[in-house]
CSV table of C-alpha atoms in Angstrom, one decimal:
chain,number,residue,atom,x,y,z
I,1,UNK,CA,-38.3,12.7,-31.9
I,2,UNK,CA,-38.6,16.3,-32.7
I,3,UNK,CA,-35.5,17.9,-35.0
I,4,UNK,CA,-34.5,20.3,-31.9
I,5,UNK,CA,-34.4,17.0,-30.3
I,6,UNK,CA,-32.0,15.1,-32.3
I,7,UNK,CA,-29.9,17.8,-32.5
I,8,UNK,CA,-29.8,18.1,-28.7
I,9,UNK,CA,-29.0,14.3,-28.4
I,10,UNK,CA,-26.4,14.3,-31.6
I,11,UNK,CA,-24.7,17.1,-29.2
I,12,UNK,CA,-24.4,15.2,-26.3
I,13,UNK,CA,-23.3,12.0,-28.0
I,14,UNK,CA,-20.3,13.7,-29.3
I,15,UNK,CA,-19.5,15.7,-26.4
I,16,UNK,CA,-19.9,12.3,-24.2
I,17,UNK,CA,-18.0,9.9,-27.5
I,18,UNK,CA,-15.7,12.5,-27.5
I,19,UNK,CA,-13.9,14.0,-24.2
I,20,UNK,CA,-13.5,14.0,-20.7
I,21,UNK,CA,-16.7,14.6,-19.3
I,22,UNK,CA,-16.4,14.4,-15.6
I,23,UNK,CA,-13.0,15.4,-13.9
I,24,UNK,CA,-14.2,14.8,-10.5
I,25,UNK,CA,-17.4,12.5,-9.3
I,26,UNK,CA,-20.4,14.9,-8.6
I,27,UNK,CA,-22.2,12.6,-6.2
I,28,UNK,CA,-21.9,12.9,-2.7
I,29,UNK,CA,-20.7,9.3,-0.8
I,30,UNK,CA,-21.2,11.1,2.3
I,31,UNK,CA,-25.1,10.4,2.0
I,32,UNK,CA,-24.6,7.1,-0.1
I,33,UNK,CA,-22.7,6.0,2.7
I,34,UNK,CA,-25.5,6.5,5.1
I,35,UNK,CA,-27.4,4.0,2.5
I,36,UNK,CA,-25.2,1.5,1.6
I,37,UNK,CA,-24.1,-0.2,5.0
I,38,UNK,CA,-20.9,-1.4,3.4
I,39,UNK,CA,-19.9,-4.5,4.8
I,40,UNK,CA,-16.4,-6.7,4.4
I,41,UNK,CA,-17.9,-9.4,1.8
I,42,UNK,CA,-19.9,-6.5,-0.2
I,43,UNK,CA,-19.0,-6.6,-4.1
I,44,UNK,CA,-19.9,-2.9,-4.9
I,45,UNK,CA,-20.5,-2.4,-9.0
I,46,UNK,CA,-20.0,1.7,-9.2
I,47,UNK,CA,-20.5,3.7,-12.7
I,48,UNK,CA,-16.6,5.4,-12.8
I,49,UNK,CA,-17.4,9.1,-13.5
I,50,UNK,CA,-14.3,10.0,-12.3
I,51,UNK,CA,-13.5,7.4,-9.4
I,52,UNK,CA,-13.2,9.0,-6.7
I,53,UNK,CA,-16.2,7.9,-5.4
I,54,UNK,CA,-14.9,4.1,-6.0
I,55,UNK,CA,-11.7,4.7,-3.7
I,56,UNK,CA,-14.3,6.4,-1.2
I,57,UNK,CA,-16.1,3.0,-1.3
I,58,UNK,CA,-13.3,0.1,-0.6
I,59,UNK,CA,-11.4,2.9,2.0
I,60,UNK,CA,-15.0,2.4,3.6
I,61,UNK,CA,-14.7,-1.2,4.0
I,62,UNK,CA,-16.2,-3.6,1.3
I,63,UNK,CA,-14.5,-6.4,-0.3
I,64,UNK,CA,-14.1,-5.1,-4.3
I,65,UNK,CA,-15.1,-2.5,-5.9
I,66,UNK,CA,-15.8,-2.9,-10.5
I,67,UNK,CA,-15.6,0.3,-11.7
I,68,UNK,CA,-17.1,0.4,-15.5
I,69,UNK,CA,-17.9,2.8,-17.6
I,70,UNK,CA,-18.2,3.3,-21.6
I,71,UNK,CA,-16.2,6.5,-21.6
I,72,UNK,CA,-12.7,5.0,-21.5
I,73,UNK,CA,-11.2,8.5,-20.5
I,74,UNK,CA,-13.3,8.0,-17.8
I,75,UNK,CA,-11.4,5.1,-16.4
I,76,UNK,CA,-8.1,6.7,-17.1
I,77,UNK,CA,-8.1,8.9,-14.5
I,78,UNK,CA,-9.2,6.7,-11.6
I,79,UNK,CA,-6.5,4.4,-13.4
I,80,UNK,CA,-4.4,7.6,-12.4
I,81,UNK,CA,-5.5,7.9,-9.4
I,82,UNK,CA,-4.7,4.4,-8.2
I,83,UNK,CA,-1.3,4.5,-9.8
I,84,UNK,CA,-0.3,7.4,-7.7
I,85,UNK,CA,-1.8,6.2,-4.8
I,86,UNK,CA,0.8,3.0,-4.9
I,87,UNK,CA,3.8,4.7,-6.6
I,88,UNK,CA,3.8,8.5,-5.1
I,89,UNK,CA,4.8,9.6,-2.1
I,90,UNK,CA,2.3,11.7,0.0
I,91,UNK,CA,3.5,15.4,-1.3
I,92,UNK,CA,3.8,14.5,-5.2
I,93,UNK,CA,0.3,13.0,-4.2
I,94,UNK,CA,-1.2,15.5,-3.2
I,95,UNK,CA,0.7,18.1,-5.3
I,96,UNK,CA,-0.7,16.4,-8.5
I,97,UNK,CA,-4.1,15.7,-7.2
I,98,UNK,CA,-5.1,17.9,-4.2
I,99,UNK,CA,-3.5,20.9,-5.6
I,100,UNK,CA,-4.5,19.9,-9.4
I,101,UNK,CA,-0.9,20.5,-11.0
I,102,UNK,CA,2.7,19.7,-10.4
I,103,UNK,CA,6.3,21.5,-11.5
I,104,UNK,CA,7.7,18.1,-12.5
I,105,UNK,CA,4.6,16.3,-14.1
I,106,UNK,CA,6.3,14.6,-17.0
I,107,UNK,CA,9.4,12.7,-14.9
I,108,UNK,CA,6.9,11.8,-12.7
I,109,UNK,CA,4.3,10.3,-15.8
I,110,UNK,CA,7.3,9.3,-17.7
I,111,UNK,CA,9.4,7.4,-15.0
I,112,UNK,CA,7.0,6.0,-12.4
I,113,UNK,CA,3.1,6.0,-13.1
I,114,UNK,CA,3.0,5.1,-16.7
I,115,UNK,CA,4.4,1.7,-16.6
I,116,UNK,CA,1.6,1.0,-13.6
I,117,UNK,CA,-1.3,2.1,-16.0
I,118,UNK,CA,-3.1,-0.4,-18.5
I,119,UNK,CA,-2.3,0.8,-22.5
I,120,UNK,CA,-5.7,2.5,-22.6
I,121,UNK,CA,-5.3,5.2,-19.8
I,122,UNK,CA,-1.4,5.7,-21.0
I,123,UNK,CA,-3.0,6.4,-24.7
I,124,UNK,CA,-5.0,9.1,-23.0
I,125,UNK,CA,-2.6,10.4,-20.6
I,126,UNK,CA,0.2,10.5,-23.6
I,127,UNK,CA,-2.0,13.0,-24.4
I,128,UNK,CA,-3.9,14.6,-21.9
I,129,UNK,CA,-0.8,15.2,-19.2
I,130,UNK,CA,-0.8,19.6,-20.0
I,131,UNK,CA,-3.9,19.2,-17.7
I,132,UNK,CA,-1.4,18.9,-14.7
I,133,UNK,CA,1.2,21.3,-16.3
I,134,UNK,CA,-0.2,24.9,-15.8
I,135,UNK,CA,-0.8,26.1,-11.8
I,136,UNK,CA,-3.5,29.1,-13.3
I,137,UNK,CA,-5.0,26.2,-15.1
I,138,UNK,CA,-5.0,23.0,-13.4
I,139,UNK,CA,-6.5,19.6,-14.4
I,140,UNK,CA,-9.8,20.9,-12.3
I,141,UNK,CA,-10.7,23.3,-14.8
I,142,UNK,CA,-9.9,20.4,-17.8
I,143,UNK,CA,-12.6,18.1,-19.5
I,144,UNK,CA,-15.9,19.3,-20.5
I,145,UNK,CA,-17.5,20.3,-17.1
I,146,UNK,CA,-13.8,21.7,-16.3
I,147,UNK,CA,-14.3,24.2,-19.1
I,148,UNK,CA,-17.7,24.9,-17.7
I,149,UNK,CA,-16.2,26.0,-14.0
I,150,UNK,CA,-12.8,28.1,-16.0
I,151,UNK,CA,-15.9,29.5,-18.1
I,152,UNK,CA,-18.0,30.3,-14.5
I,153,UNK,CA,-14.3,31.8,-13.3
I,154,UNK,CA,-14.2,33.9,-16.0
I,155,UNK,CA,-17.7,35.4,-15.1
I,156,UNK,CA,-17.3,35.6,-12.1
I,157,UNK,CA,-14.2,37.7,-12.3
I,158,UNK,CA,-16.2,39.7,-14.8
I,159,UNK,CA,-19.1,40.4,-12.6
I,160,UNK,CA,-16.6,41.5,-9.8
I,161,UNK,CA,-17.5,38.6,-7.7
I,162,UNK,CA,-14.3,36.6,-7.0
I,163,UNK,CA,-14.0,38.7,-3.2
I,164,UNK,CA,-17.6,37.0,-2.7
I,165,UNK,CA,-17.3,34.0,-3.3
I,166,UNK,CA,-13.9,34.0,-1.3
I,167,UNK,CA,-15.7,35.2,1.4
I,168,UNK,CA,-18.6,33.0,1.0
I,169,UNK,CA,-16.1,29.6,1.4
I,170,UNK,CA,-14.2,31.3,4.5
I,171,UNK,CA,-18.0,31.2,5.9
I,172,UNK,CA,-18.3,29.9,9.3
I,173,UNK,CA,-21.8,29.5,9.5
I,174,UNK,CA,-24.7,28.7,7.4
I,175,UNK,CA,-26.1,31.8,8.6
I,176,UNK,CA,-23.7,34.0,7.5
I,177,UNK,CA,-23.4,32.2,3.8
I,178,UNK,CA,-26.9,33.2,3.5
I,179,UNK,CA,-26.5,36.8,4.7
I,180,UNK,CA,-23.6,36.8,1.7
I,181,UNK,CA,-25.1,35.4,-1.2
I,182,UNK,CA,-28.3,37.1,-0.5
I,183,UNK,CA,-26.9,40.5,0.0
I,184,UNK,CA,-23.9,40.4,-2.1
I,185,UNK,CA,-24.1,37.6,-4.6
I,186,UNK,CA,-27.4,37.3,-5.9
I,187,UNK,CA,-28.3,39.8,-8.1
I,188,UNK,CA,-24.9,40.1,-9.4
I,189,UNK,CA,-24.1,36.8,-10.4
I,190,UNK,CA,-27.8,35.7,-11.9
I,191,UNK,CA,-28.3,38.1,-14.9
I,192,UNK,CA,-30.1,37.6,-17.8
I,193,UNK,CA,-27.1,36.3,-19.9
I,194,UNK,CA,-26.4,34.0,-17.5
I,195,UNK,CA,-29.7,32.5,-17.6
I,196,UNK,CA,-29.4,32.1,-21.3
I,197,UNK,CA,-26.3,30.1,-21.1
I,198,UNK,CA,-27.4,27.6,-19.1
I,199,UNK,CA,-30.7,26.7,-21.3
I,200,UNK,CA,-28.4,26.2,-23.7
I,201,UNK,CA,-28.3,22.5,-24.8
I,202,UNK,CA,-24.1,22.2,-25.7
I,203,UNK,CA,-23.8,23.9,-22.0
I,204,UNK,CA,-26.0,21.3,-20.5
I,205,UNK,CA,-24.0,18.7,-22.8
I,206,UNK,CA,-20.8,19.7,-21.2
I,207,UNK,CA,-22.3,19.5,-17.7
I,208,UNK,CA,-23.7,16.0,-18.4
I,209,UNK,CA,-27.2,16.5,-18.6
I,210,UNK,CA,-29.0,14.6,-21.5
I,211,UNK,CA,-32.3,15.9,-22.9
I,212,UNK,CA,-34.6,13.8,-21.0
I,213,UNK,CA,-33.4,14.8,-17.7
I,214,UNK,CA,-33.6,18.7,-18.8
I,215,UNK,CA,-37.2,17.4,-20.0
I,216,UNK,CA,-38.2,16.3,-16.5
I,217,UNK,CA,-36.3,19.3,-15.1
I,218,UNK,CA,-38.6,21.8,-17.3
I,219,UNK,CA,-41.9,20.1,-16.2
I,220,UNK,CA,-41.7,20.7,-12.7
I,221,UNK,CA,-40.2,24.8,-13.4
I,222,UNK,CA,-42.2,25.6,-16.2
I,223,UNK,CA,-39.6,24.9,-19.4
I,224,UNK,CA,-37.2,27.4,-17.1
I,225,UNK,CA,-33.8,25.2,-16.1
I,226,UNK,CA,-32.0,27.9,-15.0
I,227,UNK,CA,-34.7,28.4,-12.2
I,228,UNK,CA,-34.0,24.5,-11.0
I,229,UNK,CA,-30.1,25.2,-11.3
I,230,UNK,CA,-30.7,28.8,-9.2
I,231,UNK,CA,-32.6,26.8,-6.7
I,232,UNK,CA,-29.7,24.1,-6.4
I,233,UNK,CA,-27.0,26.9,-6.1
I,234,UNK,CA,-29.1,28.0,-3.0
I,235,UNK,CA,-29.8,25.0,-1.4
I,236,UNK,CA,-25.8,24.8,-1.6
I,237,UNK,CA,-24.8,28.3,-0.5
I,238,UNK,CA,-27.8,29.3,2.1
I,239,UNK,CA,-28.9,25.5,3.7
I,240,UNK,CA,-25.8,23.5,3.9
I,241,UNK,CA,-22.3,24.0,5.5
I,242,UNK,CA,-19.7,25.3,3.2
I,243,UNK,CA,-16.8,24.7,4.9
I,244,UNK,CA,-16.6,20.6,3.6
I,245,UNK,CA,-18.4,21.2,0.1
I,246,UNK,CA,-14.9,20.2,-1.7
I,247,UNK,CA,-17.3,19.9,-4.9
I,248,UNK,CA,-18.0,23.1,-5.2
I,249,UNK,CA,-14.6,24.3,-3.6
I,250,UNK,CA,-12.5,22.7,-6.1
I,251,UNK,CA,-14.8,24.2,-9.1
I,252,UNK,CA,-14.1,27.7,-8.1
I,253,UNK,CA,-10.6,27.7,-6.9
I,254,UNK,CA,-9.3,24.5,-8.9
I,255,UNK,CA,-8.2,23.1,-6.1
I,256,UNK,CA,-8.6,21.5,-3.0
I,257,UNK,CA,-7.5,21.8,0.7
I,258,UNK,CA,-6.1,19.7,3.3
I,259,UNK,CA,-9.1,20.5,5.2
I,260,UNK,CA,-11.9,20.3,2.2
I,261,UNK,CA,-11.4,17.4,-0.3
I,262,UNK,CA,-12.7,14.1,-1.2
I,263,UNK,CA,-12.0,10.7,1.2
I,264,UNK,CA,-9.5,9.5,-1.0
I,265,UNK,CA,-6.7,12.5,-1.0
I,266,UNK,CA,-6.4,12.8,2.7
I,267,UNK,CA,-3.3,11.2,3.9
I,268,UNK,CA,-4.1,8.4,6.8
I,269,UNK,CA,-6.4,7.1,3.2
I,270,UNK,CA,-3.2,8.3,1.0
I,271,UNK,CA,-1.3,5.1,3.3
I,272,UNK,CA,-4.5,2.8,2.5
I,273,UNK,CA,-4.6,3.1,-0.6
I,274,UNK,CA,-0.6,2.3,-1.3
I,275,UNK,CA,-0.7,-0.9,1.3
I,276,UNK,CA,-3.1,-2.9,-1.1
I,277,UNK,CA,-6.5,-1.1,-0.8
I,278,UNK,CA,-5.9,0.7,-4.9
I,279,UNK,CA,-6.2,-3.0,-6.1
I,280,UNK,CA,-9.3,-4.3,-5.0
I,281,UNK,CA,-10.9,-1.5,-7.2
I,282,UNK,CA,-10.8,-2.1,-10.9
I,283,UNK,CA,-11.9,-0.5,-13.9
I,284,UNK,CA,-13.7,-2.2,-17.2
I,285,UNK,CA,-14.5,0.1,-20.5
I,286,UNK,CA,-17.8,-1.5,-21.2
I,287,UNK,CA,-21.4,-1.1,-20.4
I,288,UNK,CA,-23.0,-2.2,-16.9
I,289,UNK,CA,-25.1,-5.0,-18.7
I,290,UNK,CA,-21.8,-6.1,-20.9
I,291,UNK,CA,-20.0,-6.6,-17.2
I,292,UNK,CA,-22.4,-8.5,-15.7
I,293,UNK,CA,-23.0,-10.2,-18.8
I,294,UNK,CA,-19.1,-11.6,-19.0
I,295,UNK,CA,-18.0,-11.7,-15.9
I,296,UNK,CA,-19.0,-14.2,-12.9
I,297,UNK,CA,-19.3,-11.9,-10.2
I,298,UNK,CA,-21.7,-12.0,-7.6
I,299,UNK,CA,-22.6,-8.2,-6.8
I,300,UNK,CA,-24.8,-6.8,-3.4
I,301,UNK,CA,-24.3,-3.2,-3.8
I,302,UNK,CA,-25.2,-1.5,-6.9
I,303,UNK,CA,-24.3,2.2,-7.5
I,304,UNK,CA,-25.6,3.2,-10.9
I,305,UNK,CA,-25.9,7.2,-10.6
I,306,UNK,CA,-27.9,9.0,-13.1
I,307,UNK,CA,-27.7,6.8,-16.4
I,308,UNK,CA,-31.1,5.3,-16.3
I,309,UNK,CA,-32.4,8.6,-17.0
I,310,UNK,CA,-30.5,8.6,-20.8
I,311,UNK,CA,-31.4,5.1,-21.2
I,312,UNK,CA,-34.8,5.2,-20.5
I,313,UNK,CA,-35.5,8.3,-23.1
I,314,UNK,CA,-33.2,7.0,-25.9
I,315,UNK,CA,-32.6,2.9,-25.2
I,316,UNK,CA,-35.1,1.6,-23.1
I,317,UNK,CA,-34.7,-2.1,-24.5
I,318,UNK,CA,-31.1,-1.6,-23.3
I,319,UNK,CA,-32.5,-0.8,-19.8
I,320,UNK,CA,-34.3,-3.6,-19.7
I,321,UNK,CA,-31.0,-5.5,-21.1
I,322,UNK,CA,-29.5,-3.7,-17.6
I,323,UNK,CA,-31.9,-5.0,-15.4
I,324,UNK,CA,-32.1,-8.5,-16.6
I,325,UNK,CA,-28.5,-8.8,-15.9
I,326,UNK,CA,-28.4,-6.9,-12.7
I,327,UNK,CA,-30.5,-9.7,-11.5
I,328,UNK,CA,-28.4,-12.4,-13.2
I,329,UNK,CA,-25.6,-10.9,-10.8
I,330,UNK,CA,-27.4,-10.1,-8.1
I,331,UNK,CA,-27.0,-11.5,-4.4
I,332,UNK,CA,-30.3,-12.1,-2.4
I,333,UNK,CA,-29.7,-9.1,-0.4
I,334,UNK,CA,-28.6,-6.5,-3.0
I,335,UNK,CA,-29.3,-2.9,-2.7
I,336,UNK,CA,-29.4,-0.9,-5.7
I,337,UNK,CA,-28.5,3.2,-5.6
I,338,UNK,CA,-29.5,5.5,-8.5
I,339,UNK,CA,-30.1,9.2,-8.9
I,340,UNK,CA,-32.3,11.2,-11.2
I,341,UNK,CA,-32.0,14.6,-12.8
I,342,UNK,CA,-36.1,14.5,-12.6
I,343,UNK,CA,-38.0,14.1,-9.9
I,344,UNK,CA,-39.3,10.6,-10.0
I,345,UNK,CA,-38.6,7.6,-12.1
I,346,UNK,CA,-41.8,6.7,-13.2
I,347,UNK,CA,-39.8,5.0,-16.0
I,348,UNK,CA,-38.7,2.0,-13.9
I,349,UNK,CA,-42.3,1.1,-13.9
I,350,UNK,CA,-42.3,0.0,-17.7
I,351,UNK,CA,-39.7,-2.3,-17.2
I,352,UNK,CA,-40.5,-6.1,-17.2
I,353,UNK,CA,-38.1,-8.7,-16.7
I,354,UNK,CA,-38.4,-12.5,-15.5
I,355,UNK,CA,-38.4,-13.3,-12.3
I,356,UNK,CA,-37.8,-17.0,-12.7
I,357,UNK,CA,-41.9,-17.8,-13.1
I,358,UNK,CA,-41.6,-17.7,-16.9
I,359,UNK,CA,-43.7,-14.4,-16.8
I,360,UNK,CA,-42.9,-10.7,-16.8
I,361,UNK,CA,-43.0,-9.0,-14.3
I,362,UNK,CA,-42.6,-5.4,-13.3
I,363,UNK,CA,-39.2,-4.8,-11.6
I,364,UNK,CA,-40.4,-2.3,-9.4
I,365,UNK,CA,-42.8,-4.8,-8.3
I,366,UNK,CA,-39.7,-6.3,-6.4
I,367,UNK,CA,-38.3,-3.3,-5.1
I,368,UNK,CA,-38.2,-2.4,-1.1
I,369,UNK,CA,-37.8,0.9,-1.4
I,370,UNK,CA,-36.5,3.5,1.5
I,371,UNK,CA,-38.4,6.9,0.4
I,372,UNK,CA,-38.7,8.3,3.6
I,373,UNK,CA,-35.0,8.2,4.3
I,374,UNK,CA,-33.9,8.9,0.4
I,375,UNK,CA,-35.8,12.4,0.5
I,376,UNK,CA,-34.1,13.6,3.7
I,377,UNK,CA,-30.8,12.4,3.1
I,378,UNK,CA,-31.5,14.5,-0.5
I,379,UNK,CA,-31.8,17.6,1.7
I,380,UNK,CA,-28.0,17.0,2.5
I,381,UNK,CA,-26.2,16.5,-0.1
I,382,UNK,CA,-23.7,18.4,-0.6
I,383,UNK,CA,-23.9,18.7,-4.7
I,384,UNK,CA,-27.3,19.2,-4.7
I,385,UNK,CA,-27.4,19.3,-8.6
I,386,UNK,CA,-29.7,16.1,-8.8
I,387,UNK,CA,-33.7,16.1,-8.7
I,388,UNK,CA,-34.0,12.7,-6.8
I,389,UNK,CA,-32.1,10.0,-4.9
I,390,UNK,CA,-33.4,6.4,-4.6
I,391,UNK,CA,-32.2,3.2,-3.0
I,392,UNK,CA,-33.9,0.0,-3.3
I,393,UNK,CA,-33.8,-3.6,-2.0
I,394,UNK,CA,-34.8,-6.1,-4.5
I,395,UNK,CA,-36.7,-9.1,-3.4
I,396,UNK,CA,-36.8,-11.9,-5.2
């Protein structure tokens, strides 16, 4: 490993060891959903990020839903989440989380949720609660990729471009988003300062990205990242309705509306949620392998997002760790979900595991994968930040 290297990964270790990272979960359900075929005995093992993606999942119709992560911040705020789901009523609900602040924030911590919340997310919340305190700055703009969207606020007002982008999410049509950004966005919001930021590597370690997805990133655009992000930002404003992208929505407005916003805050879910559905999602501060490693669990639906990629570049005998115990834990008809800041995950291909023969053998090797559907359901998603989207059956 080059010096630049571990410089690059030292930075995103202690952004990542150190802070929120993800205030809200930037993977879109709508499309897992079309993958995953929930069902009502489906154990679904999810990477937290910031959970709403796990309350998207049991309001769907599965039986549990383990939520783990190694970022224990991470945890706290679905631990939030869930505690206000059971112990709010609908407008301090969706005051606190739709609108991303509320006036009375600290009786409401104080005096209801904290009690409700294991020691860990109360240690953090002690702490963190000024995220919901300030209406110009709500939690949405707080955490690492939350300083990132106040930072893209701030240059957007700078560049004279907040009437734009207003206009661009009051869009009816994808046609006339595309007539926008084209003829009024474009060349004033990508500038050559711009471009510079986001090549940096602490920006990139703010938004999540590790070094070896920005290395399969630069391989297929030429070293340029800012080309594969201006792409994205395209796909997003000029090919796919606006109008129920809450992901972007929230990141330029810090907020959400009644009308654009995740499963989990709307309020026939809200009712869900409080009559028993929060506790059949629960959260563990560990790694996937240590989960399935300690607890007896049978799992059919795995959902492990983009983490491979970081493994596989700095810890690959801890991806193969992973894998053995994914098939400790899983059922004969699991299906696994991942995504993939690169464009393939040739990776997978190196990893050798028992299948119960007393030989190695490659795990992709027992995979069923859905290619064909993967690659146009890719074309829909509504983040549009990822290279690639996989699902795979594994056969024993």
């Amino acid at each position: 490993m080059s010096l630049s290297e571990k410089l690059n990964s030292m930075v995103f270790c202690h952004v990542h060891g150190n802070n929120l990272v993800y205030n809200i979960c930037w993977e879109d359900p709508r499309i897992d959903h079309q993958m995953l075929n929930l069902r009502p005995e489906d154990n679904v093992l999810v990477i937290t990020s910031a959970g709403c993606n796990a309350l998207d999942y049991i309001l769907k119709g599965c039986n549990h839903v383990y939520a783990v992560d190694m970022n224990y911040r991470q945890n706290a705020v679905l631990e939030l989440k869930k505690a206000a789901a059971k112990l709010l009523n609908y407008e301090d609900y969706w005051q606190l989380l739709g609108e991303g602040w509320h006036p009375d924030v600290d009786n409401l911590y104080k005096n209801t949720l904290r009690d409700a919340m294991p020691e860990e997310a109360q240690k953090f919340w002690d702490q963190k609660l000024y995220y919901f305190k300030n209406q110009k700055c709500p939690y949405y703009w707080h955490g690492t990729s939350g300083y990132f969207a106040r930072w893209i606020n701030w240059y957007l007002r700078h560049r004279g471009c907040k009437k734009t982008i207003q206009k661009l999410l009051d869009a009816k049509t994808v046609e006339e988003q595309r007539e926008i950004y084209h003829n009024e966005l474009e060349k004033k919001f990508w500038t050559k300062s711009l471009r510079w930021f986001l090549n940096r590597d602490t920006t990139l370690s703010m938004l999540g990205v590790p070094l070896s997805q920005r290395i399969q990133v630069e391989k297929q655009y030429n070293g340029k990242i800012a080309l594969f992000m201006q792409d994205c930002l395209e796909a997003v404003l000029c090919e796919l309705p606006i109008q129920d992208n809450y992901f972007w929505r929230v990141y330029v407005t810090g907020h959400y509306t009644k009308e654009c916003c995740p499963e989990y805050l709307k309020e026939e879910n809200f009712l869900k949620l409080k009559n028993g559905l929060a506790d059949q999602v629960t959260t563990y501060t560990m790694s996937v392998e240590q989960f399935l490693r300690d607890n007896d669990v049978n799992i059919s639906r795995f959902i492990l997002l983009d983490h491979m990629d970081w493994l596989a570049n700095n810890m690959f005998e801890r991806l193969v760790g992973e894998w053995e115990a994914i098939l400790m834990r899983a059922t004969q008809d699991a299906r696994i979900m991942w995504r993939s800041g690169g464009f393939r995950t040739d990776f997978l291909e190196k990893v050798e595991i028992d299948f119960g023969k007393g030989v190695k053998e490659k795990i992709t090797d027992h995979f069923q994968m859905h290619d064909a559907e993967t690659a146009e359901l890719h074309k829909l998603d509504r983040v549009h930040t990822y290279g690639s989207f996989h699902v795979a059956d594994l056969i024993r």
